[in-house]
PDB file of C-alpha atoms in Angstrom:
ATOM      1  CA  UNK A   1     -46.208-117.290  12.663  1.00  0.00           C
ATOM      2  CA  UNK A   2     -45.333-119.416   9.830  1.00  0.00           C
ATOM      3  CA  UNK A   3     -42.758-122.228   9.857  1.00  0.00           C
ATOM      4  CA  UNK A   4     -40.312-120.910   6.377  1.00  0.00           C
ATOM      5  CA  UNK A   5     -41.281-123.895   3.808  1.00  0.00           C
ATOM      6  CA  UNK A   6     -38.018-126.505   3.333  1.00  0.00           C
ATOM      7  CA  UNK A   7     -36.183-126.861   0.387  1.00  0.00           C
ATOM      8  CA  UNK A   8     -37.971-126.792  -2.348  1.00  0.00           C
ATOM      9  CA  UNK A   9     -36.779-130.757  -3.654  1.00  0.00           C
ATOM     10  CA  UNK A  10     -38.405-131.798  -0.545  1.00  0.00           C
ATOM     11  CA  UNK A  11     -41.643-133.981  -0.770  1.00  0.00           C
ATOM     12  CA  UNK A  12     -44.216-131.881  -1.644  1.00  0.00           C
ATOM     13  CA  UNK A  13     -46.679-133.777   0.471  1.00  0.00           C
ATOM     14  CA  UNK A  14     -44.872-134.524   3.788  1.00  0.00           C
ATOM     15  CA  UNK A  15     -43.521-130.615   3.698  1.00  0.00           C
ATOM     16  CA  UNK A  16     -47.594-130.309   2.933  1.00  0.00           C
ATOM     17  CA  UNK A  17     -48.148-131.773   6.749  1.00  0.00           C
ATOM     18  CA  UNK A  18     -45.303-130.766   8.784  1.00  0.00           C
ATOM     19  CA  UNK A  19     -46.866-127.442   8.086  1.00  0.00           C
ATOM     20  CA  UNK A  20     -49.858-128.382   8.450  1.00  0.00           C
ATOM     21  CA  UNK A  21     -50.064-126.760  12.123  1.00  0.00           C
ATOM     22  CA  UNK A  22     -48.511-123.323  11.180  1.00  0.00           C
ATOM     23  CA  UNK A  23     -50.579-122.465   7.618  1.00  0.00           C
ATOM     24  CA  UNK A  24     -54.038-120.364   8.475  1.00  0.00           C
ATOM     25  CA  UNK A  25     -57.505-121.537   9.285  1.00  0.00           C
ATOM     26  CA  UNK A  26     -57.996-121.209   5.495  1.00  0.00           C
ATOM     27  CA  UNK A  27     -55.049-122.432   4.020  1.00  0.00           C
ATOM     28  CA  UNK A  28     -55.477-126.003   6.254  1.00  0.00           C
ATOM     29  CA  UNK A  29     -58.565-126.928   4.470  1.00  0.00           C
ATOM     30  CA  UNK A  30     -56.924-126.651   1.569  1.00  0.00           C
ATOM     31  CA  UNK A  31     -54.079-128.709   3.020  1.00  0.00           C
ATOM     32  CA  UNK A  32     -56.845-131.308   4.663  1.00  0.00           C
ATOM     33  CA  UNK A  33     -57.890-132.025   0.969  1.00  0.00           C
ATOM     34  CA  UNK A  34     -55.245-132.735  -0.209  1.00  0.00           C
ATOM     35  CA  UNK A  35     -53.540-134.692   2.212  1.00  0.00           C
ATOM     36  CA  UNK A  36     -57.369-136.934   2.111  1.00  0.00           C
ATOM     37  CA  UNK A  37     -56.560-137.176  -1.997  1.00  0.00           C
ATOM     38  CA  UNK A  38     -53.540-136.178  -3.734  1.00  0.00           C
ATOM     39  CA  UNK A  39     -54.578-137.944  -6.596  1.00  0.00           C
ATOM     40  CA  UNK A  40     -57.791-135.838  -6.801  1.00  0.00           C
ATOM     41  CA  UNK A  41     -55.777-133.064  -6.735  1.00  0.00           C
ATOM     42  CA  UNK A  42     -53.968-133.896  -9.624  1.00  0.00           C
ATOM     43  CA  UNK A  43     -55.844-133.189 -12.362  1.00  0.00           C
ATOM     44  CA  UNK A  44     -57.975-130.941 -10.480  1.00  0.00           C
ATOM     45  CA  UNK A  45     -58.182-127.563 -11.917  1.00  0.00           C
ATOM     46  CA  UNK A  46     -57.648-124.033  -9.446  1.00  0.00           C
ATOM     47  CA  UNK A  47     -61.091-123.718  -9.601  1.00  0.00           C
ATOM     48  CA  UNK A  48     -62.260-127.074  -7.990  1.00  0.00           C
ATOM     49  CA  UNK A  49     -59.903-127.110  -5.623  1.00  0.00           C
ATOM     50  CA  UNK A  50     -61.088-123.804  -4.520  1.00  0.00           C
ATOM     51  CA  UNK A  51     -64.926-125.776  -3.921  1.00  0.00           C
ATOM     52  CA  UNK A  52     -63.435-129.199  -2.858  1.00  0.00           C
ATOM     53  CA  UNK A  53     -62.143-127.528  -0.512  1.00  0.00           C
ATOM     54  CA  UNK A  54     -64.934-124.886   0.014  1.00  0.00           C
ATOM     55  CA  UNK A  55     -62.358-121.471  -0.616  1.00  0.00           C
ATOM     56  CA  UNK A  56     -61.365-119.039  -2.445  1.00  0.00           C
ATOM     57  CA  UNK A  57     -59.340-119.367  -5.080  1.00  0.00           C
ATOM     58  CA  UNK A  58     -57.001-116.719  -4.177  1.00  0.00           C
ATOM     59  CA  UNK A  59     -57.118-118.655  -1.223  1.00  0.00           C
ATOM     60  CA  UNK A  60     -55.785-122.128  -3.119  1.00  0.00           C
ATOM     61  CA  UNK A  61     -52.792-120.028  -4.591  1.00  0.00           C
ATOM     62  CA  UNK A  62     -51.655-118.929  -1.526  1.00  0.00           C
ATOM     63  CA  UNK A  63     -51.565-121.863   0.152  1.00  0.00           C
ATOM     64  CA  UNK A  64     -49.365-123.016  -2.793  1.00  0.00           C
ATOM     65  CA  UNK A  65     -46.789-120.224  -2.110  1.00  0.00           C
ATOM     66  CA  UNK A  66     -47.350-120.828   1.751  1.00  0.00           C
ATOM     67  CA  UNK A  67     -45.414-124.324   1.167  1.00  0.00           C
ATOM     68  CA  UNK A  68     -42.951-122.981  -1.055  1.00  0.00           C
ATOM     69  CA  UNK A  69     -44.503-123.154  -4.780  1.00  0.00           C
ATOM     70  CA  UNK A  70     -44.100-120.939  -7.046  1.00  0.00           C
ATOM     71  CA  UNK A  71     -47.739-121.170  -7.807  1.00  0.00           C
ATOM     72  CA  UNK A  72     -50.676-123.602  -8.240  1.00  0.00           C
ATOM     73  CA  UNK A  73     -48.845-125.571 -11.143  1.00  0.00           C
ATOM     74  CA  UNK A  74     -45.203-125.398  -9.495  1.00  0.00           C
ATOM     75  CA  UNK A  75     -47.348-127.093  -7.081  1.00  0.00           C
ATOM     76  CA  UNK A  76     -48.980-129.537  -8.951  1.00  0.00           C
ATOM     77  CA  UNK A  77     -45.355-130.531 -10.759  1.00  0.00           C
ATOM     78  CA  UNK A  78     -44.519-131.163  -7.628  1.00  0.00           C
ATOM     79  CA  UNK A  79     -46.967-133.039  -6.262  1.00  0.00           C
ATOM     80  CA  UNK A  80     -47.270-135.128  -9.527  1.00  0.00           C
ATOM     81  CA  UNK A  81     -43.087-136.135  -8.885  1.00  0.00           C
ATOM     82  CA  UNK A  82     -43.803-136.425  -4.956  1.00  0.00           C
ATOM     83  CA  UNK A  83     -47.070-139.563  -6.428  1.00  0.00           C
ATOM     84  CA  UNK A  84     -44.244-140.792  -8.308  1.00  0.00           C
ATOM     85  CA  UNK A  85     -42.521-141.533  -5.568  1.00  0.00           C
ATOM     86  CA  UNK A  86     -45.234-143.114  -3.561  1.00  0.00           C
ATOM     87  CA  UNK A  87     -47.232-141.350  -0.808  1.00  0.00           C
ATOM     88  CA  UNK A  88     -46.522-140.990   1.966  1.00  0.00           C
ATOM     89  CA  UNK A  89     -46.037-143.125   5.031  1.00  0.00           C
ATOM     90  CA  UNK A  90     -49.380-141.899   6.021  1.00  0.00           C
ATOM     91  CA  UNK A  91     -51.685-143.374   3.794  1.00  0.00           C
ATOM     92  CA  UNK A  92     -50.053-146.346   3.964  1.00  0.00           C
ATOM     93  CA  UNK A  93     -51.391-147.756   7.043  1.00  0.00           C
ATOM     94  CA  UNK A  94     -53.553-151.148   6.149  1.00  0.00           C
ATOM     95  CA  UNK A  95     -56.778-151.808   7.090  1.00  0.00           C
ATOM     96  CA  UNK A  96     -58.036-154.659   7.629  1.00  0.00           C
ATOM     97  CA  UNK A  97     -60.737-154.376   4.603  1.00  0.00           C
ATOM     98  CA  UNK A  98     -58.173-154.011   2.562  1.00  0.00           C
ATOM     99  CA  UNK A  99     -58.138-156.318  -1.198  1.00  0.00           C
ATOM    100  CA  UNK A 100     -54.550-157.364  -1.626  1.00  0.00           C
ATOM    101  CA  UNK A 101     -54.748-155.278  -4.070  1.00  0.00           C
ATOM    102  CA  UNK A 102     -54.840-151.897  -1.707  1.00  0.00           C
ATOM    103  CA  UNK A 103     -51.813-153.896   0.576  1.00  0.00           C
ATOM    104  CA  UNK A 104     -49.735-154.473  -2.579  1.00  0.00           C
ATOM    105  CA  UNK A 105     -50.121-149.814  -3.253  1.00  0.00           C
ATOM    106  CA  UNK A 106     -49.510-149.069   0.171  1.00  0.00           C
ATOM    107  CA  UNK A 107     -46.118-150.991   0.863  1.00  0.00           C
ATOM    108  CA  UNK A 108     -45.137-150.095  -2.754  1.00  0.00           C
ATOM    109  CA  UNK A 109     -46.034-146.381  -1.698  1.00  0.00           C
ATOM    110  CA  UNK A 110     -44.489-146.517   1.883  1.00  0.00           C
ATOM    111  CA  UNK A 111     -41.113-148.045   0.663  1.00  0.00           C
ATOM    112  CA  UNK A 112     -40.854-145.932  -2.787  1.00  0.00           C
ATOM    113  CA  UNK A 113     -41.730-143.144   0.129  1.00  0.00           C
ATOM    114  CA  UNK A 114     -39.045-144.127   2.933  1.00  0.00           C
ATOM    115  CA  UNK A 115     -36.072-145.119   0.658  1.00  0.00           C
ATOM    116  CA  UNK A 116     -36.540-141.343  -1.334  1.00  0.00           C
ATOM    117  CA  UNK A 117     -36.421-140.063   2.305  1.00  0.00           C
ATOM    118  CA  UNK A 118     -33.724-142.160   3.459  1.00  0.00           C
ATOM    119  CA  UNK A 119     -31.935-141.140   0.588  1.00  0.00           C
ATOM    120  CA  UNK A 120     -31.996-137.393   0.679  1.00  0.00           C
ATOM    121  CA  UNK A 121     -30.803-137.639   4.619  1.00  0.00           C
ATOM    122  CA  UNK A 122     -27.926-140.065   4.613  1.00  0.00           C
ATOM    123  CA  UNK A 123     -25.265-137.959   4.887  1.00  0.00           C
ATOM    124  CA  UNK A 124     -22.840-138.108   2.235  1.00  0.00           C
ATOM    125  CA  UNK A 125     -19.144-137.043   4.063  1.00  0.00           C
ATOM    126  CA  UNK A 126     -19.984-140.297   6.210  1.00  0.00           C
ATOM    127  CA  UNK A 127     -20.484-142.379   3.514  1.00  0.00           C
ATOM    128  CA  UNK A 128     -17.459-141.108   1.730  1.00  0.00           C
ATOM    129  CA  UNK A 129     -15.767-142.115   4.962  1.00  0.00           C
ATOM    130  CA  UNK A 130     -16.879-145.185   5.378  1.00  0.00           C
ATOM    131  CA  UNK A 131     -16.301-145.938   1.894  1.00  0.00           C
ATOM    132  CA  UNK A 132     -12.416-145.179   2.061  1.00  0.00           C
ATOM    133  CA  UNK A 133     -12.405-147.208   5.872  1.00  0.00           C
ATOM    134  CA  UNK A 134     -13.804-150.294   4.130  1.00  0.00           C
ATOM    135  CA  UNK A 135     -10.815-149.353   1.112  1.00  0.00           C
ATOM    136  CA  UNK A 136      -8.089-149.657   3.380  1.00  0.00           C
ATOM    137  CA  UNK A 137      -9.661-152.806   5.063  1.00  0.00           C
ATOM    138  CA  UNK A 138      -7.269-156.227   5.822  1.00  0.00           C
ATOM    139  CA  UNK A 139     -10.990-157.938   6.898  1.00  0.00           C
ATOM    140  CA  UNK A 140     -13.988-156.285   7.301  1.00  0.00           C
ATOM    141  CA  UNK A 141     -16.915-158.038   9.393  1.00  0.00           C
ATOM    142  CA  UNK A 142     -20.606-157.467   9.683  1.00  0.00           C
ATOM    143  CA  UNK A 143     -22.160-158.072  13.018  1.00  0.00           C
ATOM    144  CA  UNK A 144     -26.277-157.460  13.181  1.00  0.00           C
ATOM    145  CA  UNK A 145     -29.343-159.895  15.500  1.00  0.00           C
ATOM    146  CA  UNK A 146     -32.943-160.351  13.993  1.00  0.00           C
ATOM    147  CA  UNK A 147     -33.922-158.239  10.564  1.00  0.00           C
ATOM    148  CA  UNK A 148     -30.244-156.692  11.504  1.00  0.00           C
ATOM    149  CA  UNK A 149     -28.164-159.998  10.762  1.00  0.00           C
ATOM    150  CA  UNK A 150     -29.758-160.580   7.695  1.00  0.00           C
ATOM    151  CA  UNK A 151     -28.406-157.377   6.657  1.00  0.00           C
ATOM    152  CA  UNK A 152     -25.180-158.186   7.507  1.00  0.00           C
ATOM    153  CA  UNK A 153     -25.257-161.885   5.892  1.00  0.00           C
ATOM    154  CA  UNK A 154     -26.132-160.004   2.444  1.00  0.00           C
ATOM    155  CA  UNK A 155     -23.578-157.977   2.947  1.00  0.00           C
ATOM    156  CA  UNK A 156     -21.191-160.849   3.284  1.00  0.00           C
ATOM    157  CA  UNK A 157     -22.133-162.523   0.914  1.00  0.00           C
ATOM    158  CA  UNK A 158     -20.808-159.298  -1.158  1.00  0.00           C
ATOM    159  CA  UNK A 159     -17.527-159.919  -0.061  1.00  0.00           C
ATOM    160  CA  UNK A 160     -16.175-160.309  -3.888  1.00  0.00           C
ATOM    161  CA  UNK A 161     -17.014-156.878  -4.241  1.00  0.00           C
ATOM    162  CA  UNK A 162     -15.406-156.133  -1.670  1.00  0.00           C
ATOM    163  CA  UNK A 163     -12.207-157.281  -2.592  1.00  0.00           C
ATOM    164  CA  UNK A 164     -10.750-158.516   1.134  1.00  0.00           C
ATOM    165  CA  UNK A 165     -11.834-162.108   3.722  1.00  0.00           C
ATOM    166  CA  UNK A 166     -15.057-160.762   5.254  1.00  0.00           C
ATOM    167  CA  UNK A 167     -17.507-162.518   7.791  1.00  0.00           C
ATOM    168  CA  UNK A 168     -21.188-162.122   9.011  1.00  0.00           C
ATOM    169  CA  UNK A 169     -22.067-162.999  12.594  1.00  0.00           C
ATOM    170  CA  UNK A 170     -25.079-163.286  14.002  1.00  0.00           C
ATOM    171  CA  UNK A 171     -24.770-165.671  16.783  1.00  0.00           C
ATOM    172  CA  UNK A 172     -23.859-163.553  20.246  1.00  0.00           C
ATOM    173  CA  UNK A 173     -20.609-166.614  21.548  1.00  0.00           C
ATOM    174  CA  UNK A 174     -19.538-165.946  18.250  1.00  0.00           C
ATOM    175  CA  UNK A 175     -19.409-162.509  17.846  1.00  0.00           C
ATOM    176  CA  UNK A 176     -17.273-161.980  21.105  1.00  0.00           C
ATOM    177  CA  UNK A 177     -14.772-164.773  19.757  1.00  0.00           C
ATOM    178  CA  UNK A 178     -15.133-162.813  16.637  1.00  0.00           C
ATOM    179  CA  UNK A 179     -14.138-159.635  17.930  1.00  0.00           C
ATOM    180  CA  UNK A 180     -12.130-160.677  19.879  1.00  0.00           C
ATOM    181  CA  UNK A 181      -9.582-162.347  17.022  1.00  0.00           C
ATOM    182  CA  UNK A 182      -9.763-158.114  15.535  1.00  0.00           C
ATOM    183  CA  UNK A 183      -6.718-155.680  15.183  1.00  0.00           C
ATOM    184  CA  UNK A 184      -4.879-152.427  13.612  1.00  0.00           C
ATOM    185  CA  UNK A 185      -6.094-152.805  10.075  1.00  0.00           C
ATOM    186  CA  UNK A 186     -10.110-154.461  10.251  1.00  0.00           C
ATOM    187  CA  UNK A 187     -12.684-153.109  10.395  1.00  0.00           C
ATOM    188  CA  UNK A 188     -15.968-154.370  11.980  1.00  0.00           C
ATOM    189  CA  UNK A 189     -19.670-152.699  10.832  1.00  0.00           C
ATOM    190  CA  UNK A 190     -21.900-153.360  13.551  1.00  0.00           C
ATOM    191  CA  UNK A 191     -25.838-152.564  11.688  1.00  0.00           C
ATOM    192  CA  UNK A 192     -28.316-151.596  13.838  1.00  0.00           C
ATOM    193  CA  UNK A 193     -31.637-150.311  13.046  1.00  0.00           C
ATOM    194  CA  UNK A 194     -32.195-148.859  17.092  1.00  0.00           C
ATOM    195  CA  UNK A 195     -28.863-147.990  17.626  1.00  0.00           C
ATOM    196  CA  UNK A 196     -29.977-149.542  21.126  1.00  0.00           C
ATOM    197  CA  UNK A 197     -28.818-153.366  21.751  1.00  0.00           C
ATOM    198  CA  UNK A 198     -27.290-153.994  24.469  1.00  0.00           C
ATOM    199  CA  UNK A 199     -24.402-156.787  22.939  1.00  0.00           C
ATOM    200  CA  UNK A 200     -24.022-154.679  19.787  1.00  0.00           C
ATOM    201  CA  UNK A 201     -22.575-151.885  21.691  1.00  0.00           C
ATOM    202  CA  UNK A 202     -20.645-154.448  23.354  1.00  0.00           C
ATOM    203  CA  UNK A 203     -19.219-155.330  20.560  1.00  0.00           C
ATOM    204  CA  UNK A 204     -18.676-152.673  18.853  1.00  0.00           C
ATOM    205  CA  UNK A 205     -16.581-151.487  22.036  1.00  0.00           C
ATOM    206  CA  UNK A 206     -14.393-154.868  21.797  1.00  0.00           C
ATOM    207  CA  UNK A 207     -13.890-153.716  18.634  1.00  0.00           C
ATOM    208  CA  UNK A 208     -12.680-150.965  19.139  1.00  0.00           C
ATOM    209  CA  UNK A 209     -10.116-151.677  22.275  1.00  0.00           C
ATOM    210  CA  UNK A 210      -8.892-153.815  19.435  1.00  0.00           C
ATOM    211  CA  UNK A 211      -7.641-151.462  17.724  1.00  0.00           C
ATOM    212  CA  UNK A 212      -9.793-152.342  15.015  1.00  0.00           C
ATOM    213  CA  UNK A 213     -12.193-149.331  13.388  1.00  0.00           C
ATOM    214  CA  UNK A 214     -15.988-149.261  14.089  1.00  0.00           C
ATOM    215  CA  UNK A 215     -18.492-148.657  11.638  1.00  0.00           C
ATOM    216  CA  UNK A 216     -22.580-148.239  12.016  1.00  0.00           C
ATOM    217  CA  UNK A 217     -25.054-148.776   9.598  1.00  0.00           C
ATOM    218  CA  UNK A 218     -28.208-147.663  11.802  1.00  0.00           C
ATOM    219  CA  UNK A 219     -31.549-146.324  11.090  1.00  0.00           C
ATOM    220  CA  UNK A 220     -31.632-143.360  14.336  1.00  0.00           C
ATOM    221  CA  UNK A 221     -29.670-142.557  17.553  1.00  0.00           C
ATOM    222  CA  UNK A 222     -28.457-144.403  19.726  1.00  0.00           C
ATOM    223  CA  UNK A 223     -25.978-145.465  22.027  1.00  0.00           C
ATOM    224  CA  UNK A 224     -24.322-148.140  19.828  1.00  0.00           C
ATOM    225  CA  UNK A 225     -23.422-144.112  17.479  1.00  0.00           C
ATOM    226  CA  UNK A 226     -20.872-143.582  20.890  1.00  0.00           C
ATOM    227  CA  UNK A 227     -19.034-146.424  20.118  1.00  0.00           C
ATOM    228  CA  UNK A 228     -18.475-145.856  16.525  1.00  0.00           C
ATOM    229  CA  UNK A 229     -15.584-144.072  14.556  1.00  0.00           C
ATOM    230  CA  UNK A 230     -18.565-143.749  12.149  1.00  0.00           C
ATOM    231  CA  UNK A 231     -21.674-143.478  11.949  1.00  0.00           C
ATOM    232  CA  UNK A 232     -24.269-144.400   9.086  1.00  0.00           C
ATOM    233  CA  UNK A 233     -28.230-143.162   9.222  1.00  0.00           C
ATOM    234  CA  UNK A 234     -30.481-145.445   6.724  1.00  0.00           C
ATOM    235  CA  UNK A 235     -33.469-143.248   8.742  1.00  0.00           C
ATOM    236  CA  UNK A 236     -37.000-144.422   7.112  1.00  0.00           C
ATOM    237  CA  UNK A 237     -40.193-142.320   7.744  1.00  0.00           C
ATOM    238  CA  UNK A 238     -41.589-143.524  10.741  1.00  0.00           C
ATOM    239  CA  UNK A 239     -44.996-146.102  10.684  1.00  0.00           C
ATOM    240  CA  UNK A 240     -45.454-148.074  13.549  1.00  0.00           C
ATOM    241  CA  UNK A 241     -48.912-149.931  11.880  1.00  0.00           C
ATOM    242  CA  UNK A 242     -48.481-153.421  13.007  1.00  0.00           C
ATOM    243  CA  UNK A 243     -48.073-154.551   9.125  1.00  0.00           C
ATOM    244  CA  UNK A 244     -45.627-152.525   8.487  1.00  0.00           C
ATOM    245  CA  UNK A 245     -43.320-153.703   6.494  1.00  0.00           C
ATOM    246  CA  UNK A 246     -39.489-153.753   7.744  1.00  0.00           C
ATOM    247  CA  UNK A 247     -38.111-150.897   5.196  1.00  0.00           C
ATOM    248  CA  UNK A 248     -35.980-150.265   7.842  1.00  0.00           C
ATOM    249  CA  UNK A 249     -34.288-153.757   6.241  1.00  0.00           C
ATOM    250  CA  UNK A 250     -34.314-153.155   2.566  1.00  0.00           C
ATOM    251  CA  UNK A 251     -32.524-149.160   3.542  1.00  0.00           C
ATOM    252  CA  UNK A 252     -29.783-150.927   5.220  1.00  0.00           C
ATOM    253  CA  UNK A 253     -29.269-153.127   2.833  1.00  0.00           C
ATOM    254  CA  UNK A 254     -29.405-150.743  -0.180  1.00  0.00           C
ATOM    255  CA  UNK A 255     -26.284-148.828   1.587  1.00  0.00           C
ATOM    256  CA  UNK A 256     -24.677-152.424   1.635  1.00  0.00           C
ATOM    257  CA  UNK A 257     -25.166-151.661  -1.717  1.00  0.00           C
ATOM    258  CA  UNK A 258     -23.359-148.429  -2.395  1.00  0.00           C
ATOM    259  CA  UNK A 259     -20.918-149.901  -0.590  1.00  0.00           C
ATOM    260  CA  UNK A 260     -19.637-152.669  -1.713  1.00  0.00           C
ATOM    261  CA  UNK A 261     -20.225-150.879  -5.177  1.00  0.00           C
ATOM    262  CA  UNK A 262     -18.550-147.990  -4.323  1.00  0.00           C
ATOM    263  CA  UNK A 263     -14.963-150.777  -2.647  1.00  0.00           C
ATOM    264  CA  UNK A 264     -14.704-152.233  -6.145  1.00  0.00           C
ATOM    265  CA  UNK A 265     -14.908-149.519  -7.877  1.00  0.00           C
ATOM    266  CA  UNK A 266     -11.971-148.305  -6.088  1.00  0.00           C
ATOM    267  CA  UNK A 267     -10.412-151.499  -6.220  1.00  0.00           C
ATOM    268  CA  UNK A 268      -9.406-150.492  -9.988  1.00  0.00           C
ATOM    269  CA  UNK A 269      -9.952-152.365 -13.751  1.00  0.00           C
ATOM    270  CA  UNK A 270      -7.977-155.680 -12.686  1.00  0.00           C
ATOM    271  CA  UNK A 271     -10.868-156.065  -9.298  1.00  0.00           C
ATOM    272  CA  UNK A 272     -13.975-155.449 -11.413  1.00  0.00           C
ATOM    273  CA  UNK A 273     -13.046-157.569 -14.141  1.00  0.00           C
ATOM    274  CA  UNK A 274     -12.865-160.395 -12.261  1.00  0.00           C
ATOM    275  CA  UNK A 275     -15.831-159.845 -10.750  1.00  0.00           C
ATOM    276  CA  UNK A 276     -17.081-159.739 -14.159  1.00  0.00           C
ATOM    277  CA  UNK A 277     -14.975-163.169 -14.798  1.00  0.00           C
ATOM    278  CA  UNK A 278     -16.732-164.188 -11.097  1.00  0.00           C
ATOM    279  CA  UNK A 279     -20.263-163.274 -12.640  1.00  0.00           C
ATOM    280  CA  UNK A 280     -20.605-165.144 -15.513  1.00  0.00           C
ATOM    281  CA  UNK A 281     -18.960-168.147 -14.094  1.00  0.00           C
ATOM    282  CA  UNK A 282     -22.402-167.702 -12.122  1.00  0.00           C
ATOM    283  CA  UNK A 283     -24.473-166.821 -15.591  1.00  0.00           C
ATOM    284  CA  UNK A 284     -22.824-170.705 -16.256  1.00  0.00           C
ATOM    285  CA  UNK A 285     -25.071-172.492 -13.634  1.00  0.00           C
ATOM    286  CA  UNK A 286     -27.784-171.459 -14.970  1.00  0.00           C
ATOM    287  CA  UNK A 287     -30.314-173.330 -17.370  1.00  0.00           C
ATOM    288  CA  UNK A 288     -30.931-171.128 -20.712  1.00  0.00           C
ATOM    289  CA  UNK A 289     -34.237-172.305 -21.860  1.00  0.00           C
TER     290      UNK A 289
END
């Protein structure tokens, strides 16, 4: 029995990859040709695609409808959209023989596709709840280690947008000291891609015990999520290749940008005017040619 195709807005290459095992044997041959060289199929006719897959032309059309397209032209349109976002992670594995040009293409493809995936999987209700929480905060503290610590530092650097005092702690001792001074009205943002770092879980538990609200910015479900009032999941495509860039960090940085900008907009015109003056002051520090 074939699996029902996902929503029409999803990346058609990811749909084809996910449905491959449920397709008929002849349809699977078309799927393999598409996944092997999607850019070649983008310029091919139905007849050329059928020849490449060694199937009949009706089989190509059947494959298109099986994965949720209205026909071959609709399939090619969605294929073009998918390629514009970058190839899926399965096409982005870096080989020892890759040239710098190959590496550049694969990393850009992987990052664009993963960010698009994260965008479509972000819980918008949780996002709104997080913005409400941060807007009402008297103080915001960000906590993280390693790559998540870099995200925490970036968030703290955006404190003018948040409009309240912000801190970023990436040392375990300093984290305990800081969280022990939190209280009602304060917000602690715990950043962990795995949601499983033991010390971050403990810090979240301490923050809640102190009466602070806890927001978790994670890449997957884990022990940390149970200790958070609000969970923002910046999910990215899995790619365990040794050379994979830290896309989870880039996705988390993007969520921080969304949060800081949204909170700034909630602060009103007077606050935005202060931000504009701050940016003007920064521009005056630059050398003009």
